Amino acid sequence: MDGKKRGCIGNVQSEEDHEMDFIRGPWTVEEDFKLINYIAIHGEGRWNSLARCAGLKRTGKSCRLRWLNYLRPDIRRGNITLEEQLLILELHSRWGNRWSKIAQHLPGRTDNEIKNYWRTRVQKHAKQLKCDVNSKQFKDTMRYLWMPRLVERIQAAAGSTTITTTTTAVVPSASVMGKDFSTQVTPSYTSENSSTATAASSESFEAQVSPVSDLTNCCNNGFQVTNNNNPNPDYNFQACSSQVDYYEHSLSAANYYNHGDGGCLDLQTNNYPMLDGADLSDNLLNAEDFLFLQQQFNFNM
DNA sequence: AAAAGATCCAACCGCTATTGC
DNA sequence: CGCAATAGCGGTTGGATCTTT
């Protein structure tokens, strides 16, 4: 990685480096201690001088990054929760790779963490589906399959109580697999706030994710997945009269295996292991969804 | 048990925006 | 206004760790 070797002392090329050598690479406990102590007394800011005054042979940039991404007392550790995943998907669909902006709505999470989550989990699925993560197809898949699925799982985990998150539904001009459903389809999860209203107050929004029962009761809003050997590759998503059709498709399949990092459907109980408390947080799709989508994406390639 | 491959994430970089002189 | 320093952002990388073979 040419000039990017870490864990060494070397001449750094950034604009703030002069003749001084800076330490790069992983931080030691002692360095962390120095930084924390200094900030506790003097506060943040003026990172270059802070680094010098704290006795750290680090660039200001490096100190800032270490503090913001790791040492800050309000940093939240641990796995990204389902609610957070849902929020990330939602906010990313609205703002794209505006990580810091997205991070502002996930208290304790850093832009770096969210970015890493996106790259490792979400892009992984896009790769598996052999489609571009920025494609409309993939975005629609997130919106119409993954996000509703996350809502279900949140519901399951919460025991059917109303879940309050800071997410909102966006009602897009729906287009799934290249087919425009703008007049027939609205998202499979709903919100009290309209997208318009949300957009207008995007800096401070709060809405509710409807319970699953709302979802399944929300007829006229779903799309049905059908596969009756229609030779037209554009056929598979059809607006349908009942969202239950959609959920029946995606939830009732009894004979599938789950791909990759997920569990298998329990054929005795028809339960999804992902709902049984195991941390399968990146198991966004079940295998049937996955295989179906793979077919779809390959069809439309 | 060991090797190979996959995944995760801390930390780096370059670039742009903002601030202060 | 112009310049330099600083702050912040998004993209990328390498090594540690985990998983699979």
mmCIF file of C-alpha atoms (C1' of nucleotides) in Angstrom:
data_model
loop_
_atom_site.group_PDB
_atom_site.id
_atom_site.type_symbol
_atom_site.label_atom_id
_atom_site.label_comp_id
_atom_site.label_asym_id
_atom_site.label_seq_id
_atom_site.Cartn_x
_atom_site.Cartn_y
_atom_site.Cartn_z
ATOM 1 C CA MET A 1 0.000 0.000 0.000
ATOM 2 C CA ASP A 2 2.897 2.267 -0.822
ATOM 3 C CA GLY A 3 2.784 5.347 1.343
ATOM 4 C CA LYS A 4 -0.008 4.109 3.525
ATOM 5 C CA LYS A 5 1.875 1.686 5.713
ATOM 6 C CA ARG A 6 0.659 1.937 9.251
ATOM 7 C CA GLY A 7 2.190 1.171 12.588
ATOM 8 C CA CYS A 8 5.362 2.984 11.817
ATOM 9 C CA ILE A 9 6.961 6.321 12.175
ATOM 10 C CA GLY A 10 7.366 7.985 8.891
ATOM 11 C CA ASN A 11 6.988 11.076 6.890
ATOM 12 C CA VAL A 12 3.367 11.690 6.281
ATOM 13 C CA GLN A 13 2.291 13.458 3.191
ATOM 14 C CA SER A 14 -0.694 15.403 4.337
ATOM 15 C CA GLU A 15 -0.823 19.153 4.318
ATOM 16 C CA GLU A 16 -0.202 19.523 8.006
ATOM 17 C CA ASP A 17 3.032 17.632 7.994
ATOM 18 C CA HIS A 18 6.205 19.544 7.830
ATOM 19 C CA GLU A 19 9.509 18.156 8.837
ATOM 20 C CA MET A 20 8.142 16.521 11.943
ATOM 21 C CA ASP A 21 7.747 12.802 12.063
ATOM 22 C CA PHE A 22 4.424 11.512 13.222
ATOM 23 C CA ILE A 23 3.461 8.198 14.619
ATOM 24 C CA ARG A 24 0.936 6.357 12.557
ATOM 25 C CA GLY A 25 -0.935 3.141 13.002
ATOM 26 C CA PRO A 26 -2.783 1.716 15.967
ATOM 27 C CA TRP A 27 -2.994 3.821 19.074
ATOM 28 C CA THR A 28 -1.428 2.646 22.290
ATOM 29 C CA VAL A 29 -3.179 2.756 25.643
ATOM 30 C CA GLU A 30 -0.774 5.431 26.727
ATOM 31 C CA GLU A 31 -1.611 7.629 23.775
ATOM 32 C CA ASP A 32 -5.293 7.159 24.390
ATOM 33 C CA PHE A 33 -4.794 8.113 27.996
ATOM 34 C CA LYS A 34 -2.930 11.267 27.066
ATOM 35 C CA LEU A 35 -5.591 12.308 24.615
ATOM 36 C CA ILE A 36 -8.475 11.616 26.952
ATOM 37 C CA ASN A 37 -6.823 13.451 29.795
ATOM 38 C CA TYR A 38 -5.964 16.440 27.705
ATOM 39 C CA ILE A 39 -9.452 16.764 26.301
ATOM 40 C CA ALA A 40 -10.992 16.279 29.727
ATOM 41 C CA ILE A 41 -9.106 19.328 30.919
ATOM 42 C CA HIS A 42 -8.927 21.536 27.874
ATOM 43 C CA GLY A 43 -11.711 20.366 25.652
ATOM 44 C CA GLU A 44 -11.712 19.561 21.951
ATOM 45 C CA GLY A 45 -10.655 21.652 19.012
ATOM 46 C CA ARG A 46 -7.494 22.993 17.480
ATOM 47 C CA TRP A 47 -6.378 19.474 16.915
ATOM 48 C CA ASN A 48 -2.868 20.192 15.727
ATOM 49 C CA SER A 49 -1.965 22.228 18.740
ATOM 50 C CA LEU A 50 -3.895 19.822 20.938
ATOM 51 C CA ALA A 51 -1.741 16.986 19.675
ATOM 52 C CA ARG A 52 1.428 18.922 20.423
ATOM 53 C CA CYS A 53 0.321 20.136 23.820
ATOM 54 C CA ALA A 54 -0.857 16.687 24.839
ATOM 55 C CA GLY A 55 2.579 15.346 24.027
ATOM 56 C CA LEU A 56 1.322 13.154 21.248
ATOM 57 C CA LYS A 57 3.433 12.525 18.197
ATOM 58 C CA ARG A 58 0.324 12.302 16.120
ATOM 59 C CA THR A 59 -1.192 14.569 13.557
ATOM 60 C CA GLY A 60 -4.147 16.635 14.617
ATOM 61 C CA LYS A 61 -6.155 14.733 12.124
ATOM 62 C CA SER A 62 -5.245 11.456 13.697
ATOM 63 C CA CYS A 63 -6.130 12.721 17.172
ATOM 64 C CA ARG A 64 -9.444 14.032 16.011
ATOM 65 C CA LEU A 65 -10.303 10.760 14.340
ATOM 66 C CA ARG A 66 -9.274 8.721 17.337
ATOM 67 C CA TRP A 67 -11.349 10.851 19.636
ATOM 68 C CA LEU A 68 -14.437 11.006 17.493
ATOM 69 C CA ASN A 69 -14.477 7.402 16.408
ATOM 70 C CA TYR A 70 -13.226 5.653 19.467
ATOM 71 C CA LEU A 71 -12.545 7.582 22.639
ATOM 72 C CA ARG A 72 -15.546 9.843 22.987
ATOM 73 C CA PRO A 73 -17.475 8.854 26.106
ATOM 74 C CA ASP A 74 -20.787 8.696 24.277
ATOM 75 C CA ILE A 75 -19.612 6.200 21.717
ATOM 76 C CA ARG A 76 -21.966 3.306 21.527
ATOM 77 C CA ARG A 77 -20.397 -0.102 21.242
ATOM 78 C CA GLY A 78 -21.746 -3.375 20.056
ATOM 79 C CA ASN A 79 -23.718 -4.669 17.137
ATOM 80 C CA ILE A 80 -25.882 -2.446 15.047
ATOM 81 C CA THR A 81 -29.407 -3.109 16.216
ATOM 82 C CA LEU A 82 -32.298 -3.921 13.939
ATOM 83 C CA GLU A 83 -33.761 -0.490 14.502
ATOM 84 C CA GLU A 84 -30.463 1.068 13.617
ATOM 85 C CA GLN A 85 -30.198 -1.072 10.516
ATOM 86 C CA LEU A 86 -33.619 0.021 9.430
ATOM 87 C CA LEU A 87 -32.746 3.604 10.034
ATOM 88 C CA ILE A 88 -29.507 3.337 8.122
ATOM 89 C CA LEU A 89 -31.245 1.815 5.136
ATOM 90 C CA GLU A 90 -33.908 4.446 5.235
ATOM 91 C CA LEU A 91 -31.575 7.367 5.623
ATOM 92 C CA HIS A 92 -29.182 6.067 3.037
ATOM 93 C CA SER A 93 -31.991 5.739 0.562
ATOM 94 C CA ARG A 94 -32.674 9.380 1.132
ATOM 95 C CA TRP A 95 -29.217 10.844 1.423
ATOM 96 C CA GLY A 96 -26.862 8.364 -0.145
ATOM 97 C CA ASN A 97 -23.353 8.131 1.226
ATOM 98 C CA ARG A 98 -23.736 11.056 3.561
ATOM 99 C CA TRP A 99 -22.358 9.076 6.440
ATOM 100 C CA SER A 100 -21.881 11.870 8.884
ATOM 101 C CA LYS A 101 -25.376 13.126 8.261
ATOM 102 C CA ILE A 102 -26.762 9.654 8.752
ATOM 103 C CA ALA A 103 -24.679 9.233 11.880
ATOM 104 C CA GLN A 104 -26.263 12.320 13.389
ATOM 105 C CA HIS A 105 -29.479 10.352 13.632
ATOM 106 C CA LEU A 106 -27.918 7.358 15.312
ATOM 107 C CA PRO A 107 -26.749 8.527 18.702
ATOM 108 C CA GLY A 108 -23.428 7.089 19.697
ATOM 109 C CA ARG A 109 -22.661 5.729 16.278
ATOM 110 C CA THR A 110 -19.942 7.188 14.146
ATOM 111 C CA ASP A 111 -19.954 7.868 10.453
ATOM 112 C CA ASN A 112 -17.091 5.436 10.135
ATOM 113 C CA GLU A 113 -19.049 2.698 11.816
ATOM 114 C CA ILE A 114 -22.072 3.243 9.634
ATOM 115 C CA LYS A 115 -19.937 3.366 6.554
ATOM 116 C CA ASN A 116 -18.288 0.116 7.549
ATOM 117 C CA TYR A 117 -21.661 -1.444 8.192
ATOM 118 C CA TRP A 118 -22.854 -0.415 4.783
ATOM 119 C CA ARG A 119 -19.812 -1.669 3.018
ATOM 120 C CA THR A 120 -19.548 -4.979 4.814
ATOM 121 C CA ARG A 121 -23.200 -5.928 5.097
ATOM 122 C CA VAL A 122 -25.223 -4.148 2.519
ATOM 123 C CA GLN A 123 -22.732 -4.141 -0.282
ATOM 124 C CA LYS A 124 -22.084 -7.781 0.411
ATOM 125 C CA HIS A 125 -25.672 -8.559 -0.426
ATOM 126 C CA ALA A 126 -25.503 -6.482 -3.556
ATOM 127 C CA LYS A 127 -22.448 -8.404 -4.583
ATOM 128 C CA GLN A 128 -24.216 -11.690 -3.944
ATOM 129 C CA LEU A 129 -27.045 -10.509 -6.128
ATOM 130 C CA LYS A 130 -24.562 -9.460 -8.753
ATOM 131 C CA CYS A 131 -25.977 -6.021 -8.974
ATOM 132 C CA ASP A 132 -24.725 -2.569 -8.311
ATOM 133 C CA VAL A 133 -25.430 -1.259 -4.852
ATOM 134 C CA ASN A 134 -26.431 2.064 -6.341
ATOM 135 C CA SER A 135 -28.770 0.626 -8.913
ATOM 136 C CA LYS A 136 -32.434 1.332 -8.711
ATOM 137 C CA GLN A 137 -33.131 -2.362 -8.635
ATOM 138 C CA PHE A 138 -31.077 -2.830 -5.561
ATOM 139 C CA LYS A 139 -32.502 0.203 -3.856
ATOM 140 C CA ASP A 140 -35.994 -1.028 -4.524
ATOM 141 C CA THR A 141 -35.063 -4.395 -3.129
ATOM 142 C CA MET A 142 -33.953 -2.723 0.033
ATOM 143 C CA ARG A 143 -37.098 -0.703 0.256
ATOM 144 C CA TYR A 144 -39.608 -3.379 -0.555
ATOM 145 C CA LEU A 145 -37.993 -6.464 0.872
ATOM 146 C CA TRP A 146 -35.317 -5.752 3.383
ATOM 147 C CA MET A 147 -36.900 -2.884 5.186
ATOM 148 C CA PRO A 148 -40.252 -4.595 5.645
ATOM 149 C CA ARG A 149 -38.365 -7.650 6.775
ATOM 150 C CA LEU A 150 -36.487 -5.635 9.315
ATOM 151 C CA VAL A 151 -39.718 -4.162 10.570
ATOM 152 C CA GLU A 152 -41.077 -7.645 11.039
ATOM 153 C CA ARG A 153 -38.085 -8.690 12.986
ATOM 154 C CA ILE A 154 -38.183 -5.599 15.118
ATOM 155 C CA GLN A 155 -41.805 -6.314 15.785
ATOM 156 C CA ALA A 156 -41.089 -9.873 16.657
ATOM 157 C CA ALA A 157 -38.352 -8.849 19.009
ATOM 158 C CA ALA A 158 -40.510 -6.191 20.588
ATOM 159 C CA GLY A 159 -43.477 -8.440 21.065
ATOM 160 C CA SER A 160 -45.860 -6.536 18.838
ATOM 161 C CA THR A 161 -45.624 -3.291 20.661
ATOM 162 C CA THR A 162 -45.495 -0.204 18.588
ATOM 163 C CA ILE A 163 -41.965 0.585 17.764
ATOM 164 C CA THR A 164 -40.803 4.100 17.793
ATOM 165 C CA THR A 165 -37.795 4.792 15.755
ATOM 166 C CA THR A 166 -36.545 7.779 13.980
ATOM 167 C CA THR A 167 -37.262 6.400 10.610
ATOM 168 C CA THR A 168 -39.859 7.372 8.130
ATOM 169 C CA ALA A 169 -41.236 5.818 5.065
ATOM 170 C CA VAL A 170 -40.504 7.337 1.780
ATOM 171 C CA VAL A 171 -43.079 6.857 -0.860
ATOM 172 C CA PRO A 172 -41.108 6.726 -4.018
ATOM 173 C CA SER A 173 -42.146 6.339 -7.532
ATOM 174 C CA ALA A 174 -41.986 2.641 -7.106
ATOM 175 C CA SER A 175 -40.098 0.684 -9.601
ATOM 176 C CA VAL A 176 -39.182 -2.866 -8.958
ATOM 177 C CA MET A 177 -36.957 -4.765 -11.288
ATOM 178 C CA GLY A 178 -37.324 -2.036 -13.787
ATOM 179 C CA LYS A 179 -41.084 -2.044 -13.691
ATOM 180 C CA ASP A 180 -42.826 1.092 -12.665
ATOM 181 C CA PHE A 181 -45.494 0.721 -10.018
ATOM 182 C CA SER A 182 -45.784 4.280 -9.097
ATOM 183 C CA THR A 183 -49.526 4.240 -9.223
ATOM 184 C CA GLN A 184 -50.089 0.899 -7.626
ATOM 185 C CA VAL A 185 -47.499 0.355 -4.993
ATOM 186 C CA THR A 186 -46.583 2.036 -1.824
ATOM 187 C CA PRO A 187 -43.961 0.769 0.541
ATOM 188 C CA SER A 188 -44.659 -2.273 2.578
ATOM 189 C CA TYR A 189 -44.066 -0.459 5.746
ATOM 190 C CA THR A 190 -45.755 2.729 6.579
ATOM 191 C CA SER A 191 -45.295 5.815 8.583
ATOM 192 C CA GLU A 192 -47.315 8.560 10.015
ATOM 193 C CA ASN A 193 -45.295 11.129 8.236
ATOM 194 C CA SER A 194 -45.403 11.690 4.583
ATOM 195 C CA SER A 195 -42.180 11.801 2.715
ATOM 196 C CA THR A 196 -42.847 15.352 1.778
ATOM 197 C CA ALA A 197 -43.271 16.422 5.323
ATOM 198 C CA THR A 198 -40.273 14.428 6.319
ATOM 199 C CA ALA A 199 -38.104 15.906 3.685
ATOM 200 C CA ALA A 200 -39.112 19.305 4.815
ATOM 201 C CA SER A 201 -37.998 18.627 8.320
ATOM 202 C CA SER A 202 -35.315 16.146 7.662
ATOM 203 C CA GLU A 203 -33.010 17.498 10.296
ATOM 204 C CA SER A 204 -35.312 16.569 13.076
ATOM 205 C CA PHE A 205 -37.801 13.931 12.365
ATOM 206 C CA GLU A 206 -39.461 11.203 14.260
ATOM 207 C CA ALA A 207 -42.027 8.772 13.104
ATOM 208 C CA GLN A 208 -43.373 5.400 13.862
ATOM 209 C CA VAL A 209 -42.872 2.188 12.079
ATOM 210 C CA SER A 210 -46.137 0.444 11.864
ATOM 211 C CA PRO A 211 -46.538 -2.925 13.443
ATOM 212 C CA VAL A 212 -46.612 -5.948 11.252
ATOM 213 C CA SER A 213 -50.309 -6.225 11.702
ATOM 214 C CA ASP A 214 -50.570 -2.871 10.086
ATOM 215 C CA LEU A 215 -48.478 -4.064 7.296
ATOM 216 C CA THR A 216 -50.481 -7.105 6.585
ATOM 217 C CA ASN A 217 -53.679 -5.246 6.942
ATOM 218 C CA CYS A 218 -52.545 -2.593 4.660
ATOM 219 C CA CYS A 219 -54.187 -3.905 1.574
ATOM 220 C CA ASN A 220 -53.919 -2.347 -1.788
ATOM 221 C CA ASN A 221 -50.408 -1.484 -0.952
ATOM 222 C CA GLY A 222 -48.441 -4.591 -1.624
ATOM 223 C CA PHE A 223 -47.110 -6.211 -4.664
ATOM 224 C CA GLN A 224 -47.415 -9.816 -5.437
ATOM 225 C CA VAL A 225 -44.551 -11.921 -6.446
ATOM 226 C CA THR A 226 -45.609 -14.436 -8.958
ATOM 227 C CA ASN A 227 -43.763 -16.855 -11.038
ATOM 228 C CA ASN A 228 -45.885 -18.798 -13.406
ATOM 229 C CA ASN A 229 -43.278 -19.328 -16.041
ATOM 230 C CA ASN A 230 -44.218 -16.210 -17.788
ATOM 231 C CA PRO A 231 -41.670 -15.821 -20.546
ATOM 232 C CA ASN A 232 -41.630 -12.108 -20.044
ATOM 233 C CA PRO A 233 -38.736 -11.359 -17.743
ATOM 234 C CA ASP A 234 -40.517 -8.281 -16.591
ATOM 235 C CA TYR A 235 -43.465 -10.038 -15.135
ATOM 236 C CA ASN A 236 -42.533 -11.077 -11.690
ATOM 237 C CA PHE A 237 -43.565 -8.204 -9.571
ATOM 238 C CA GLN A 238 -47.177 -7.391 -10.017
ATOM 239 C CA ALA A 239 -49.167 -4.936 -8.114
ATOM 240 C CA CYS A 240 -51.708 -6.904 -6.200
ATOM 241 C CA SER A 241 -54.831 -6.243 -4.313
ATOM 242 C CA SER A 242 -53.577 -7.522 -1.038
ATOM 243 C CA GLN A 243 -50.323 -7.168 0.660
ATOM 244 C CA VAL A 244 -50.987 -10.467 2.308
ATOM 245 C CA ASP A 245 -50.069 -12.051 -0.989
ATOM 246 C CA TYR A 246 -46.700 -10.526 -0.737
ATOM 247 C CA TYR A 247 -46.208 -11.647 2.791
ATOM 248 C CA GLU A 248 -47.447 -15.090 2.071
ATOM 249 C CA HIS A 249 -44.894 -15.324 -0.592
ATOM 250 C CA SER A 250 -42.075 -14.089 1.442
ATOM 251 C CA LEU A 251 -42.922 -15.589 4.772
ATOM 252 C CA SER A 252 -44.623 -18.888 4.293
ATOM 253 C CA ALA A 253 -42.194 -20.811 2.230
ATOM 254 C CA ALA A 254 -41.552 -24.045 3.986
ATOM 255 C CA ASN A 255 -38.792 -25.669 2.088
ATOM 256 C CA TYR A 256 -35.859 -23.543 1.704
ATOM 257 C CA TYR A 257 -32.438 -23.283 3.052
ATOM 258 C CA ASN A 258 -31.128 -20.016 4.161
ATOM 259 C CA HIS A 259 -28.138 -18.672 2.422
ATOM 260 C CA GLY A 260 -24.802 -17.805 3.808
ATOM 261 C CA ASP A 261 -24.844 -16.534 7.306
ATOM 262 C CA GLY A 262 -28.453 -17.168 8.065
ATOM 263 C CA GLY A 263 -30.179 -20.046 9.736
ATOM 264 C CA CYS A 264 -32.559 -22.524 8.229
ATOM 265 C CA LEU A 265 -36.260 -22.509 8.506
ATOM 266 C CA ASP A 266 -37.466 -24.868 11.127
ATOM 267 C CA LEU A 267 -39.641 -27.191 9.176
ATOM 268 C CA GLN A 268 -41.418 -28.390 12.274
ATOM 269 C CA THR A 269 -42.527 -25.011 13.418
ATOM 270 C CA ASN A 270 -42.215 -22.863 10.360
ATOM 271 C CA ASN A 271 -40.319 -20.475 12.516
ATOM 272 C CA TYR A 272 -37.511 -18.414 11.263
ATOM 273 C CA PRO A 273 -34.525 -18.850 13.475
ATOM 274 C CA MET A 274 -33.739 -15.219 12.960
ATOM 275 C CA LEU A 275 -36.730 -14.427 15.092
ATOM 276 C CA ASP A 276 -35.663 -16.607 17.923
ATOM 277 C CA GLY A 277 -33.213 -14.321 19.492
ATOM 278 C CA ALA A 278 -30.083 -15.267 17.657
ATOM 279 C CA ASP A 279 -28.113 -12.424 16.356
ATOM 280 C CA LEU A 280 -28.539 -12.724 12.673
ATOM 281 C CA SER A 281 -28.557 -9.092 12.141
ATOM 282 C CA ASP A 282 -27.165 -9.135 8.703
ATOM 283 C CA ASN A 283 -29.525 -11.821 7.579
ATOM 284 C CA LEU A 284 -31.608 -9.386 5.668
ATOM 285 C CA LEU A 285 -33.163 -11.823 3.307
ATOM 286 C CA ASN A 286 -34.229 -15.367 3.557
ATOM 287 C CA ALA A 287 -33.049 -17.776 0.945
ATOM 288 C CA GLU A 288 -36.198 -17.677 -1.062
ATOM 289 C CA ASP A 289 -35.994 -13.943 -1.366
ATOM 290 C CA PHE A 290 -32.407 -14.250 -2.203
ATOM 291 C CA LEU A 291 -32.787 -16.850 -4.893
ATOM 292 C CA PHE A 292 -35.724 -15.038 -6.322
ATOM 293 C CA LEU A 293 -33.808 -11.825 -6.485
ATOM 294 C CA GLN A 294 -30.815 -13.489 -7.985
ATOM 295 C CA GLN A 295 -33.023 -14.748 -10.756
ATOM 296 C CA GLN A 296 -34.483 -11.332 -11.179
ATOM 297 C CA PHE A 297 -31.211 -9.557 -11.373
ATOM 298 C CA ASN A 298 -29.788 -12.081 -13.749
ATOM 299 C CA PHE A 299 -32.885 -11.769 -15.876
ATOM 300 C CA ASN A 300 -32.467 -8.078 -16.128
ATOM 301 C CA MET A 301 -28.762 -8.054 -16.667
ATOM 302 C "C1'" DA B 1 -4.639 -28.855 13.480
ATOM 303 C "C1'" DA B 2 -3.315 -26.083 9.772
ATOM 304 C "C1'" DA B 3 -4.060 -23.421 5.723
ATOM 305 C "C1'" DA B 4 -6.888 -20.593 2.986
ATOM 306 C "C1'" DG B 5 -10.439 -17.528 2.427
ATOM 307 C "C1'" DA B 6 -13.718 -14.183 4.120
ATOM 308 C "C1'" DT B 7 -15.015 -10.577 7.073
ATOM 309 C "C1'" DC B 8 -14.568 -6.676 10.035
ATOM 310 C "C1'" DC B 9 -13.035 -2.300 11.429
ATOM 311 C "C1'" DA B 10 -9.526 1.145 12.877
ATOM 312 C "C1'" DA B 11 -6.931 4.270 10.689
ATOM 313 C "C1'" DC B 12 -5.165 6.250 6.754
ATOM 314 C "C1'" DC B 13 -5.552 9.358 2.512
ATOM 315 C "C1'" DG B 14 -7.038 13.061 -0.603
ATOM 316 C "C1'" DC B 15 -10.185 16.401 -1.226
ATOM 317 C "C1'" DT B 16 -13.343 20.248 -0.097
ATOM 318 C "C1'" DA B 17 -15.308 23.592 3.087
ATOM 319 C "C1'" DT B 18 -14.697 26.736 6.669
ATOM 320 C "C1'" DT B 19 -12.285 29.922 9.517
ATOM 321 C "C1'" DG B 20 -9.054 33.404 10.770
ATOM 322 C "C1'" DC B 21 -5.559 36.617 9.773
ATOM 323 C "C1'" DC C 1 -9.833 39.523 -1.260
ATOM 324 C "C1'" DG C 2 -6.252 36.051 -0.832
ATOM 325 C "C1'" DC C 3 -3.831 32.809 1.561
ATOM 326 C "C1'" DA C 4 -2.825 29.416 5.090
ATOM 327 C "C1'" DA C 5 -4.385 26.576 8.661
ATOM 328 C "C1'" DT C 6 -7.796 23.736 10.334
ATOM 329 C "C1'" DA C 7 -11.944 20.860 10.307
ATOM 330 C "C1'" DG C 8 -14.657 17.577 8.270
ATOM 331 C "C1'" DC C 9 -16.077 14.199 4.874
ATOM 332 C "C1'" DG C 10 -16.111 10.072 2.058
ATOM 333 C "C1'" DG C 11 -13.247 6.452 0.010
ATOM 334 C "C1'" DT C 12 -9.813 3.021 0.716
ATOM 335 C "C1'" DT C 13 -6.654 -0.091 2.899
ATOM 336 C "C1'" DG C 14 -4.158 -3.560 5.801
ATOM 337 C "C1'" DG C 15 -4.055 -6.397 9.517
ATOM 338 C "C1'" DA C 16 -6.490 -8.887 13.022
ATOM 339 C "C1'" DT C 17 -9.926 -12.109 13.659
ATOM 340 C "C1'" DC C 18 -13.254 -15.415 12.377
ATOM 341 C "C1'" DT C 19 -14.908 -19.150 9.434
ATOM 342 C "C1'" DT C 20 -14.472 -22.732 6.269
ATOM 343 C "C1'" DT C 21 -12.062 -26.397 4.050
#
